[in-house]
mmCIF file of C-alpha atoms in Angstrom:
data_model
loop_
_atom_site.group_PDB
_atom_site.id
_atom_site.type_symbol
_atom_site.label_atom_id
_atom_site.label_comp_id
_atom_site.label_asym_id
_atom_site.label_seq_id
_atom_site.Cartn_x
_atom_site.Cartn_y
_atom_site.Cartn_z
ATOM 1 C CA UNK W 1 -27.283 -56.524 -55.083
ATOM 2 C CA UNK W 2 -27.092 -58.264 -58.779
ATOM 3 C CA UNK W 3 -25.008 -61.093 -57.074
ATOM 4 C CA UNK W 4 -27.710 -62.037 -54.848
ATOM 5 C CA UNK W 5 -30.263 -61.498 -57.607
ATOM 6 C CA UNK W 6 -28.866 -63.694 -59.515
ATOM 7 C CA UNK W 7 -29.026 -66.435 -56.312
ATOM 8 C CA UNK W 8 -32.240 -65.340 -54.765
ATOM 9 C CA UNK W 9 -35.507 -66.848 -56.314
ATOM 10 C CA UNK W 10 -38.827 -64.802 -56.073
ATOM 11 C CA UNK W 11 -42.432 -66.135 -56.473
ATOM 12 C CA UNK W 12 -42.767 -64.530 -59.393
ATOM 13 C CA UNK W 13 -39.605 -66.535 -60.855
ATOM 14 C CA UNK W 14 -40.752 -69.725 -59.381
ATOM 15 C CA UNK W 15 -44.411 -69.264 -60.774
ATOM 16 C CA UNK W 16 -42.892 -68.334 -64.344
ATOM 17 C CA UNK W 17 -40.769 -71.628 -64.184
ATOM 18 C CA UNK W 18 -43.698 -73.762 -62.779
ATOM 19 C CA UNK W 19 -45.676 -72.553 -65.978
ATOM 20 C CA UNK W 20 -43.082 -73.113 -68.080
ATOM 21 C CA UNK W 21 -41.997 -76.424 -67.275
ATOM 22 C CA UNK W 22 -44.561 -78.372 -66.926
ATOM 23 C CA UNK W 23 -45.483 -78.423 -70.147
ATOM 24 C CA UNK W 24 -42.291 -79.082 -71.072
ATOM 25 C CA UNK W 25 -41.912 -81.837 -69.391
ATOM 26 C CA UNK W 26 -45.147 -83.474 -70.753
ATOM 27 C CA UNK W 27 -43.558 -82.769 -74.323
ATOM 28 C CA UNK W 28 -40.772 -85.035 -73.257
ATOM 29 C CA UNK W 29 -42.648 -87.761 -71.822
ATOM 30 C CA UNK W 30 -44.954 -87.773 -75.032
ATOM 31 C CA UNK W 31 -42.425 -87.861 -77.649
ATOM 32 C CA UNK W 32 -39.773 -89.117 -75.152
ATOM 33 C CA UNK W 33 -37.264 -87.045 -77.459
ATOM 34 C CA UNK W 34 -35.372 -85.290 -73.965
ATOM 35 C CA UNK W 35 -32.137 -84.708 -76.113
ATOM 36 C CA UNK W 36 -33.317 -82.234 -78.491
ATOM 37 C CA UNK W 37 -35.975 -80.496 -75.707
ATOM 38 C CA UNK W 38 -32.829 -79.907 -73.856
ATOM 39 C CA UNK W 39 -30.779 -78.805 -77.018
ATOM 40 C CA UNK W 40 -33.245 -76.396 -78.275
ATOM 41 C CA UNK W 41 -34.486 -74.761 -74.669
ATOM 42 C CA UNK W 42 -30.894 -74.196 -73.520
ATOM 43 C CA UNK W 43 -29.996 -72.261 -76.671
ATOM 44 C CA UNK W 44 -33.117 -70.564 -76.580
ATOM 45 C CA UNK W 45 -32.099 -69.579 -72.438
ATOM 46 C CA UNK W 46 -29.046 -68.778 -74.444
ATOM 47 C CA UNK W 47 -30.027 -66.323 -77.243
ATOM 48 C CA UNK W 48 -32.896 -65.024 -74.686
ATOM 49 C CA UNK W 49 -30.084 -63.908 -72.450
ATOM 50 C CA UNK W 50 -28.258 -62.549 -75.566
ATOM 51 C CA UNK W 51 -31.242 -60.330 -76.149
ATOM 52 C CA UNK W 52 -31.476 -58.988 -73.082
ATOM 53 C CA UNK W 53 -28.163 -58.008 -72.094
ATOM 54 C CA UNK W 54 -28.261 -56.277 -75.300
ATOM 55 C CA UNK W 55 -31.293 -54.441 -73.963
ATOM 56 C CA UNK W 56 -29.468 -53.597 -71.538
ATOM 57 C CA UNK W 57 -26.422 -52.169 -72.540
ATOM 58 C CA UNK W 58 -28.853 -49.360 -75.027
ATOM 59 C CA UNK W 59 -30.595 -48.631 -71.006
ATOM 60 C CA UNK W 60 -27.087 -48.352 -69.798
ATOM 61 C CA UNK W 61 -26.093 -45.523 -72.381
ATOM 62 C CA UNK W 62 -29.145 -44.035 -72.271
ATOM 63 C CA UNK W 63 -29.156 -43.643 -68.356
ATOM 64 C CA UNK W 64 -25.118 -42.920 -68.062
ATOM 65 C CA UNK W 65 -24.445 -39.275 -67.697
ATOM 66 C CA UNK W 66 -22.115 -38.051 -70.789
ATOM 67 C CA UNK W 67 -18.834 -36.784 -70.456
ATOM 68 C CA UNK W 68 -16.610 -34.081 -72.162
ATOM 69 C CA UNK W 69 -14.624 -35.511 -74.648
ATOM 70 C CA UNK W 70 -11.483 -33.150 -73.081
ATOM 71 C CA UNK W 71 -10.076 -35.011 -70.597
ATOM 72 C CA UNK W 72 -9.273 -31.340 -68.941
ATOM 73 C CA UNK W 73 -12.788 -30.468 -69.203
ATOM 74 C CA UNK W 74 -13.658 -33.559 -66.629
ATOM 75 C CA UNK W 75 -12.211 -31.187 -63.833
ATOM 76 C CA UNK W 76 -14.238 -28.467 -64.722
ATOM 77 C CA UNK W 77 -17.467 -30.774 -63.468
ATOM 78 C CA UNK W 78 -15.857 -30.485 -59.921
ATOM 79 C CA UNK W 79 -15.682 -27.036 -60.315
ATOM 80 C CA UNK W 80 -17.271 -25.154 -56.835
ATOM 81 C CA UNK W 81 -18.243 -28.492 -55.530
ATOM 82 C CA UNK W 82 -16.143 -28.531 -52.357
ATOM 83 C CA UNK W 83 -15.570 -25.838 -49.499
ATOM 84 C CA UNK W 84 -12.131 -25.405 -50.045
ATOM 85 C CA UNK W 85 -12.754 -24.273 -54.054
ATOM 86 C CA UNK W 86 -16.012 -22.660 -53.007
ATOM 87 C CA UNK W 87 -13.654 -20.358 -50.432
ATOM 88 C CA UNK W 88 -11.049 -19.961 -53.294
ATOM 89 C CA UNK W 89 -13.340 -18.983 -55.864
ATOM 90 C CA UNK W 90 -15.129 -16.481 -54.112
ATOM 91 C CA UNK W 91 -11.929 -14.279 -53.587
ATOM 92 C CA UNK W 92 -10.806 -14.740 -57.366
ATOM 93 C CA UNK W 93 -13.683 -12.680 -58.812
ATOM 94 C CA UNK W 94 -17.177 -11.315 -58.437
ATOM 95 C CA UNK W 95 -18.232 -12.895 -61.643
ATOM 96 C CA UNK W 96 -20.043 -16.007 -62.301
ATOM 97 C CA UNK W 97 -18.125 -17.043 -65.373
ATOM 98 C CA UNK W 98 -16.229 -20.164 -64.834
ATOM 99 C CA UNK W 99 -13.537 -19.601 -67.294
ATOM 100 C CA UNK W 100 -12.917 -16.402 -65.136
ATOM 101 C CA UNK W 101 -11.473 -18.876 -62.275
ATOM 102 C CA UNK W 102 -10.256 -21.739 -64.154
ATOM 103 C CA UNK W 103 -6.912 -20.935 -63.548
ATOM 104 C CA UNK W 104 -7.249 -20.905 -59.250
ATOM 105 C CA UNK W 105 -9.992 -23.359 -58.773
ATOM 106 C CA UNK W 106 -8.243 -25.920 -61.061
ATOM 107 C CA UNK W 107 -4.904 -25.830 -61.922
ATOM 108 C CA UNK W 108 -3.551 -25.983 -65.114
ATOM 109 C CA UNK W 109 -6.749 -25.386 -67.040
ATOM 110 C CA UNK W 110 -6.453 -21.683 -67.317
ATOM 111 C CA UNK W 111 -5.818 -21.729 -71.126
ATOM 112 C CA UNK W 112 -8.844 -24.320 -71.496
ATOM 113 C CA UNK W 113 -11.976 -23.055 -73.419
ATOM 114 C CA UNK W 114 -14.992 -23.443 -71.186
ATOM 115 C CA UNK W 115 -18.147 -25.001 -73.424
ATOM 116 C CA UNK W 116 -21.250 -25.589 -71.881
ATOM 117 C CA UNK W 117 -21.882 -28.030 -74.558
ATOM 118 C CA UNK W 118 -19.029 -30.490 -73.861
ATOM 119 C CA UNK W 119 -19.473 -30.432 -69.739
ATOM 120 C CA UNK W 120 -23.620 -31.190 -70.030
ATOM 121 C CA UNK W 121 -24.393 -33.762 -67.713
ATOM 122 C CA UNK W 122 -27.109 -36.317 -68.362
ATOM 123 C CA UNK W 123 -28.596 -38.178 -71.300
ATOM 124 C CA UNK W 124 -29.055 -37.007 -74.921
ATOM 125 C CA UNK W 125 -32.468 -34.281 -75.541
ATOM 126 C CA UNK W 126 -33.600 -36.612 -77.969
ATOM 127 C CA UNK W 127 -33.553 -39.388 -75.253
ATOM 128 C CA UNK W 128 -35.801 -37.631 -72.913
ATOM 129 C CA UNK W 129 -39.317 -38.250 -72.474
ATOM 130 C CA UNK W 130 -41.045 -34.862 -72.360
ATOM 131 C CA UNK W 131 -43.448 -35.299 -69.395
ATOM 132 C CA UNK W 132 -41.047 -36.388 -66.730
ATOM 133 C CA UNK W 133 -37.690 -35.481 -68.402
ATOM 134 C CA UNK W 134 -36.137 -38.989 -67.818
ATOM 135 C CA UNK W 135 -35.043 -41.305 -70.122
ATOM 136 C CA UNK W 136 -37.906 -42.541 -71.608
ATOM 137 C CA UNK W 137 -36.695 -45.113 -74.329
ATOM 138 C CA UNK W 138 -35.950 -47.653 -71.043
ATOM 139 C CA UNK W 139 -37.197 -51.084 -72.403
ATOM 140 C CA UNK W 140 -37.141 -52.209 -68.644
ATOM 141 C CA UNK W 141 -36.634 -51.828 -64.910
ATOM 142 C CA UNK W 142 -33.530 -52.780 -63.216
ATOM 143 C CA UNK W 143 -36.282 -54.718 -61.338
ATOM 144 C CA UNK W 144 -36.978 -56.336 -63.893
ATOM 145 C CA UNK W 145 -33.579 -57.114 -65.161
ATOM 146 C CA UNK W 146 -32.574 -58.469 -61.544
ATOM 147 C CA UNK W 147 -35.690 -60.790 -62.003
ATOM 148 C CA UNK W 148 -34.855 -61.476 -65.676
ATOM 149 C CA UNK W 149 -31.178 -62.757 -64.473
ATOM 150 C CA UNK W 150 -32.486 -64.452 -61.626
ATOM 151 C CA UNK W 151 -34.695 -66.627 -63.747
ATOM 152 C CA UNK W 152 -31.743 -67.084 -66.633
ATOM 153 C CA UNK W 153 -29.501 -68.203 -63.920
ATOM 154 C CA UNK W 154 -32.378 -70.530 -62.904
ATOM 155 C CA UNK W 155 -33.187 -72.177 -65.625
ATOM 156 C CA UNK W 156 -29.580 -72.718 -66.378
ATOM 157 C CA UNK W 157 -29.176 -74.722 -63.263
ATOM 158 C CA UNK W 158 -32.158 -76.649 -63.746
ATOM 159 C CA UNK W 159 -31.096 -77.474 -67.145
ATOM 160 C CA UNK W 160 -27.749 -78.523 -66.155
ATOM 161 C CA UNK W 161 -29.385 -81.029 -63.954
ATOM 162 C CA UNK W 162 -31.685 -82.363 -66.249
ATOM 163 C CA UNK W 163 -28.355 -83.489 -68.144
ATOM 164 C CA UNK W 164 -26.537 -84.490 -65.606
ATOM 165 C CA UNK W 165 -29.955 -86.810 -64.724
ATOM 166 C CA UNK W 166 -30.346 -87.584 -68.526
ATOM 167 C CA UNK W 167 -27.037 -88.467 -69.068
ATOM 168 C CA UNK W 168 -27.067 -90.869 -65.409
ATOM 169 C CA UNK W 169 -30.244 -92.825 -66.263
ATOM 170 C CA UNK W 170 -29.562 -93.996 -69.852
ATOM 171 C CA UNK W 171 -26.779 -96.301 -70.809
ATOM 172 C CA UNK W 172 -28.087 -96.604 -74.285
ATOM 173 C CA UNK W 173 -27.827 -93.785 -77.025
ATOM 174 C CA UNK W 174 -27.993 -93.042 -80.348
ATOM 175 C CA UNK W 175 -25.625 -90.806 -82.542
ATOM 176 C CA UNK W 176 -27.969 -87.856 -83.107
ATOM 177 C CA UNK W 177 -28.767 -88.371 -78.877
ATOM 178 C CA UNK W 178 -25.163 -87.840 -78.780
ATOM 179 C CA UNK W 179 -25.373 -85.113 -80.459
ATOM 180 C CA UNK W 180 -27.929 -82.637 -79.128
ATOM 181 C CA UNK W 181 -26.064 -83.847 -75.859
ATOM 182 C CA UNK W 182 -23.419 -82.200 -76.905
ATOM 183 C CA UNK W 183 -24.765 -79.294 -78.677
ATOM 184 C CA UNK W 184 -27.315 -78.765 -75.201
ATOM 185 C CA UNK W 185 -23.633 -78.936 -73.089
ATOM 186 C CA UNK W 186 -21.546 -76.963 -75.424
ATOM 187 C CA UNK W 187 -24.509 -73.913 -73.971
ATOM 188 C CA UNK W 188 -23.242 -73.870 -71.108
ATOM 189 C CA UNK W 189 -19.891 -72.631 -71.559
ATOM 190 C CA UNK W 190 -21.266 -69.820 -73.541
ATOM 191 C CA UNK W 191 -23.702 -68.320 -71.028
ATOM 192 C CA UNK W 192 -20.862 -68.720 -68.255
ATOM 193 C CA UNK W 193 -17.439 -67.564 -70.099
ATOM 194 C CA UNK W 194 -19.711 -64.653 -71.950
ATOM 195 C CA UNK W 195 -23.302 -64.403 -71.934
ATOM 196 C CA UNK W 196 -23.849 -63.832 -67.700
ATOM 197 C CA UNK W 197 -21.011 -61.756 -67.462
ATOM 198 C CA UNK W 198 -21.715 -59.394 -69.538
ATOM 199 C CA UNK W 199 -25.576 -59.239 -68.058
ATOM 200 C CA UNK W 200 -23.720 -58.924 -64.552
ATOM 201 C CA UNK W 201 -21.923 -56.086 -65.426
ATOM 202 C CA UNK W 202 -24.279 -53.928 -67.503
ATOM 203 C CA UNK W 203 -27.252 -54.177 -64.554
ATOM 204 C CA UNK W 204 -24.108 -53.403 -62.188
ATOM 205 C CA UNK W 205 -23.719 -50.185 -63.759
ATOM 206 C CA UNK W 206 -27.491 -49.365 -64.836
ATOM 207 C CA UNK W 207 -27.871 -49.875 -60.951
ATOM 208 C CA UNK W 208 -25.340 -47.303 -60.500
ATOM 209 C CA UNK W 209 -25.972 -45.012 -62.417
ATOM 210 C CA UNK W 210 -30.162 -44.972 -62.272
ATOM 211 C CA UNK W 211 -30.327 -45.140 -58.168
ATOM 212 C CA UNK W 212 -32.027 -42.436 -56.351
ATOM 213 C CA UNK W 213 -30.147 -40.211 -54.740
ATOM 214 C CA UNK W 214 -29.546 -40.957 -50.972
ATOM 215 C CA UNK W 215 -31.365 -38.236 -48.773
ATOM 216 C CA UNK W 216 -29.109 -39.268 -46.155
ATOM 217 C CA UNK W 217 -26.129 -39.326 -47.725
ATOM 218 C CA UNK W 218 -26.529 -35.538 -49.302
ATOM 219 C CA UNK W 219 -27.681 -34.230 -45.619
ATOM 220 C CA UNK W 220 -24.503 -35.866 -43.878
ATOM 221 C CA UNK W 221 -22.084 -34.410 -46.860
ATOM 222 C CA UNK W 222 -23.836 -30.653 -46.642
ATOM 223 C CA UNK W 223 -23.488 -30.973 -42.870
ATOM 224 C CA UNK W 224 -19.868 -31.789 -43.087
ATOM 225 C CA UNK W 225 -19.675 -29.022 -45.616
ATOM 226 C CA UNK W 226 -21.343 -26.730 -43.132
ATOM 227 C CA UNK W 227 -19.157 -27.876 -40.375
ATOM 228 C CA UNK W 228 -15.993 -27.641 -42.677
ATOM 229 C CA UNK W 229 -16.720 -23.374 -43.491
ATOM 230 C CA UNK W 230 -17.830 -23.241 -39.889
ATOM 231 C CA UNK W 231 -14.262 -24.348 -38.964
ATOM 232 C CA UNK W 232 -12.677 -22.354 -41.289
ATOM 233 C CA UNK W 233 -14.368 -19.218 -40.122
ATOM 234 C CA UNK W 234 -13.172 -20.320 -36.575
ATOM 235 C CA UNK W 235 -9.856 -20.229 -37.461
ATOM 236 C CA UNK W 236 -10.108 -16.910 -39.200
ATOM 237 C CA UNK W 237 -11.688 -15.458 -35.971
ATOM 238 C CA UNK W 238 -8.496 -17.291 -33.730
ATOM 239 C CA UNK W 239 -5.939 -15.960 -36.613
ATOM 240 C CA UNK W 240 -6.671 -12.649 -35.881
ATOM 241 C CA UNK W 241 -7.124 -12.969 -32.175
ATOM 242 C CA UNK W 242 -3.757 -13.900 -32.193
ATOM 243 C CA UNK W 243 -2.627 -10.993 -34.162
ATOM 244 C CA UNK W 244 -4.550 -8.253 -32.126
ATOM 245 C CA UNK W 245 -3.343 -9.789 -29.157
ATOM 246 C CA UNK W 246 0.581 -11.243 -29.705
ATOM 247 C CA UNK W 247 1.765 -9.430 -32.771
ATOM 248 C CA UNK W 248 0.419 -5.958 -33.675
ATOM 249 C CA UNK W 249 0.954 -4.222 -29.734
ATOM 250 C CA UNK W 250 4.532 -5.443 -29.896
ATOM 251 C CA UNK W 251 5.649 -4.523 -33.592
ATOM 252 C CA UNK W 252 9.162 -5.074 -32.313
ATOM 253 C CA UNK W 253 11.935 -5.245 -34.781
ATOM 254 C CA UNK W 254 13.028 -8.677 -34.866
ATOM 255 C CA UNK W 255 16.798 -10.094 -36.189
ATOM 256 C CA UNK W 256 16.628 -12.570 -38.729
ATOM 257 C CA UNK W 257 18.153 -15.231 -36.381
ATOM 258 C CA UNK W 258 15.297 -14.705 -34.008
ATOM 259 C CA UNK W 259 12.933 -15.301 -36.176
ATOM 260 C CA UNK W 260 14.755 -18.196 -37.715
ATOM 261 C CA UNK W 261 14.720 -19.410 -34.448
ATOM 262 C CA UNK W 262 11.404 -19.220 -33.328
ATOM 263 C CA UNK W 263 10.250 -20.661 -37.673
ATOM 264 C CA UNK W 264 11.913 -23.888 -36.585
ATOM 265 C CA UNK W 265 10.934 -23.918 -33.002
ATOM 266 C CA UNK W 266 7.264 -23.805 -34.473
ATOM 267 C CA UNK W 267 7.726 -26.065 -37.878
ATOM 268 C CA UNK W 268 8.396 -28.613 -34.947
ATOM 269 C CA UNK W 269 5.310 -28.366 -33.162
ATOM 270 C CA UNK W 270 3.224 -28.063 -36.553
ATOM 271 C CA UNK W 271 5.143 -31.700 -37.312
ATOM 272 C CA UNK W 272 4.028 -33.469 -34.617
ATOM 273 C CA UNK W 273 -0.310 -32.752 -35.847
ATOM 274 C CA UNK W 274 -2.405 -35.744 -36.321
ATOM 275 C CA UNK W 275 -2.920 -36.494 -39.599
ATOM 276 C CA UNK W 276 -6.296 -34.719 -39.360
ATOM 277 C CA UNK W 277 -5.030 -31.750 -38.060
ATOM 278 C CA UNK W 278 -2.469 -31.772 -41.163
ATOM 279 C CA UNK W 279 -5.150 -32.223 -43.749
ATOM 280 C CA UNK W 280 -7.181 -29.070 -42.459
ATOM 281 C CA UNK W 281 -3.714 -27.157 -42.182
ATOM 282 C CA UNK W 282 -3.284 -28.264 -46.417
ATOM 283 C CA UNK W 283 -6.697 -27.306 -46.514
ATOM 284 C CA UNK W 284 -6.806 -23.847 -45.226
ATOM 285 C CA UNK W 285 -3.554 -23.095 -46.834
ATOM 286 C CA UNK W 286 -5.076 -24.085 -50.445
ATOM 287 C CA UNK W 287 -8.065 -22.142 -50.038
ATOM 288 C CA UNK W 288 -5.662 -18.862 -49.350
ATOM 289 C CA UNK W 289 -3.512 -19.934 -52.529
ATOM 290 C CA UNK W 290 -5.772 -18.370 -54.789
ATOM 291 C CA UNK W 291 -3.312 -18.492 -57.765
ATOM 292 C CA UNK W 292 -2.046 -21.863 -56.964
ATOM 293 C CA UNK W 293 1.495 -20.341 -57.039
ATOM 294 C CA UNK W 294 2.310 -22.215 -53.977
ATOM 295 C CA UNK W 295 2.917 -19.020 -52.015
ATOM 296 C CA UNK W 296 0.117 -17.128 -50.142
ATOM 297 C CA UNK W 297 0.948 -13.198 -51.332
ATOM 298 C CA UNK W 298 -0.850 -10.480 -48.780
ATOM 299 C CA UNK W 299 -3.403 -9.274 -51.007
ATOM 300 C CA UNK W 300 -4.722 -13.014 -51.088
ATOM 301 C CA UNK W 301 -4.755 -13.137 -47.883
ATOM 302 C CA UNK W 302 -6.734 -10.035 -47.324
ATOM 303 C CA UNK W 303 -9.458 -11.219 -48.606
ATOM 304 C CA UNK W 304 -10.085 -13.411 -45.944
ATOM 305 C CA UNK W 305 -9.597 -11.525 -43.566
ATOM 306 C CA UNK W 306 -11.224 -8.070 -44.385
ATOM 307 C CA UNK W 307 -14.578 -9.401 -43.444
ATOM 308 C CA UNK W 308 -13.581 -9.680 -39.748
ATOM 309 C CA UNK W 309 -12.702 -6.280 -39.852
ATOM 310 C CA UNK W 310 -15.295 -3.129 -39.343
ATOM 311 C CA UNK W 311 -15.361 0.688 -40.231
ATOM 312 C CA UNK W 312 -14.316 2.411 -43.388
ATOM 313 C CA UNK W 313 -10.656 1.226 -43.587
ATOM 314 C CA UNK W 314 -11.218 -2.341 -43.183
ATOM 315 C CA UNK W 315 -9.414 -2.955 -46.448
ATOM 316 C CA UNK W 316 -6.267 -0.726 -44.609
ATOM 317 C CA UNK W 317 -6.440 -2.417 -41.381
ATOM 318 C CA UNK W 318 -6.736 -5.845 -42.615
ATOM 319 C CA UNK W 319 -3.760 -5.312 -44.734
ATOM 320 C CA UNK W 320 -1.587 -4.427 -42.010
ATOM 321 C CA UNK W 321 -2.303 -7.286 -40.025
ATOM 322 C CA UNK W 322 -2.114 -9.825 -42.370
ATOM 323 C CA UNK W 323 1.721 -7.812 -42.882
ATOM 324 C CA UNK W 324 2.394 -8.015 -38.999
ATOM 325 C CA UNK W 325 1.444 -12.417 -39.601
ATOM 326 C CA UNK W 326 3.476 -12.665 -42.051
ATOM 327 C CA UNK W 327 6.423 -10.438 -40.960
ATOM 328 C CA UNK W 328 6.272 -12.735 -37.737
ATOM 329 C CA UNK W 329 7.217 -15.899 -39.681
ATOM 330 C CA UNK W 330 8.576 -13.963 -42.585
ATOM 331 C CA UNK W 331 12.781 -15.240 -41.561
ATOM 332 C CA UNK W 332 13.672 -14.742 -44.937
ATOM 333 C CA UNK W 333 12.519 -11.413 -45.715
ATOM 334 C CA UNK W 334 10.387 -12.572 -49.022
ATOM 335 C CA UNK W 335 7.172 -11.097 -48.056
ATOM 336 C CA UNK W 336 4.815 -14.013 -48.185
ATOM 337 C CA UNK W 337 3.976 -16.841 -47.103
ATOM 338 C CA UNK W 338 5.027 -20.671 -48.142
ATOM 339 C CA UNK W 339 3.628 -23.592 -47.088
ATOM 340 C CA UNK W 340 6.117 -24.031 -44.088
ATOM 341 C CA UNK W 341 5.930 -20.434 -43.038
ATOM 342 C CA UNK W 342 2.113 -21.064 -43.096
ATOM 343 C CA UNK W 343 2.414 -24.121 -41.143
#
């Protein structure tokens, strides 16, 4: 979108340049001095272009969201903000405090201090207009800066031909011509090697970072999000089908090579998922990892499972099921599950 603002004229460019310069070029033909008209508009284009990209950069800051200064408190912004972490943190603890479930929803950050100061999102108080609660210092629009470039990058082209055509059509000059020549080419290597650039890639990111938010977009990522727990739940429901059905009327003691056995006999099947089917097995099996120990202990996996159960020992009779599971994978007598016992 810059890019093509930067090639794509509007009327209200080409009626600012009209107006502009046509007076200039009755300047030149009265005093016929083209040299120094071109010397002193391109470094004019040049400092304008200066000035605005400066502009820029202050609506830039003001518009970019801060960050903590911690680079451990950037994970705490993602924090509940996908299904699998929702599901996790829900079975950690009944509290709202954050720094409660640090230590399951991201790993490694259960010793970090959580500070509502350092994880605010959004720009400075003192930067906010008090009516609409937006930045209100803006000097501009990014429309305005896409129109602003497009008519820098404009006159810089038409100014480049005017030497080119200046240069062409006289054979005579004299030293001072010579000169604002020179100084009115020398411009041009300054607004390409520094001055656009930098415009380019400070209304890049104020584009970024002050578009609306897509209504599309956030309805097709909650609907995914919906379809993701959905899923989940559907496995729960199949889990435990299985286990009513298969496991708990047998209760059969089972040798160690027979289960060994039948462990391989299914890591084998479980290896030959799409990789879809893999990612939602990683999935489900991080959202019952609670502790992020890498094993899936009973009492974790309880918790997901007690819901489907009804009466007063639901706790009791979830508990033995999710014992019977893991007893029918469990080859090495350790009591819970890893991720290939899982799998």
């Amino acid at each position: 979108h810059t890019v093509l603002g930067l090639v794509q004229v509007s009327t209200r460019v080409w009626v600012i340049s009209v107006a502009v310069i046509c007076p200039t070029l009755y300047i030149c033909i009265a005093f016929g001095e083209v040299q120094m008209v071109q010397c002193m508009f391109g470094w004019t284009l040049c400092a304008a272009a200066l000035v605005i990209s400066m502009l820029l950069a202050e609506d830039v800051d003001l518009n970019t969201p801060t960050v903590p200064e911690d680079p451990r408190q950037v994970l705490i912004l993602f924090d509940g903000t996908s299904s699998a972490v929702l599901k996790t943190r829900c079975n950690l603890s009944g509290s709202d405090d954050i720094a409660l479930t640090l230590t399951g929803s991201c790993p490694g950050l259960g010793d970090c201090k959580f500070d509502e100061t350092l994880i605010k999102l959004g720009p400075s108080a003192v930067n906010l207009c008090p009516k609409t609660r937006k930045a209100g210092n803006s000097f501009m629009s990014v429309t305005a800066y896409t129109e602003s470039l497009g008519l820098i990058g404009m006159w810089q082209a038409m100014l480049i031909t005017s030497l080119i055509v200046s240069g062409l059509s006289k054979t005579h000059h004299t030293w001072w011509q010579l000169a604002f020549s020179f100084l009115a080419w020398a411009q041009w290597p300054v607004m390409m090697r520094w001055v656009v650039p930098s415009f380019i890639h400070q209304l890049t990111m104020l584009g970024s970072v002050s578009n609306r938010a897509s209504k599309d977009f956030i309805r097709r990522v909650t609907l995914d999000s919906k379809e993701s727990l959905l899923g989940y739940q559907m496995r729960l429901v199949q889990l435990a089908s299985f286990a009513q059905r298969e496991i708990t009327p047998r209760r059969l003691p089972v040798g160690l090579v027979d289960k060994k056995t039948s462990f391989e006999n299914g890591l084998l099947l479980c290896k030959a998922a799409t990789v879809e089917e893999s990612h939602g097995f990683a999935q489900v099996f991080a959202a019952w990892d609670a502790d992020n120990s890498g094993n899936v202990d009973p009492d974790e996996l309880v918790n997901h499972l007690v819901h489907l159960m009804s009466g007063a020992n639901a706790q009791q009779n979830a508990m033995e099921m999710v014992k019977d599971l893991i007893d029918y994978v469990d080859h090495d007598n350790t009591g819970d599950l890893d991720f290939d016992k899982y799998r």
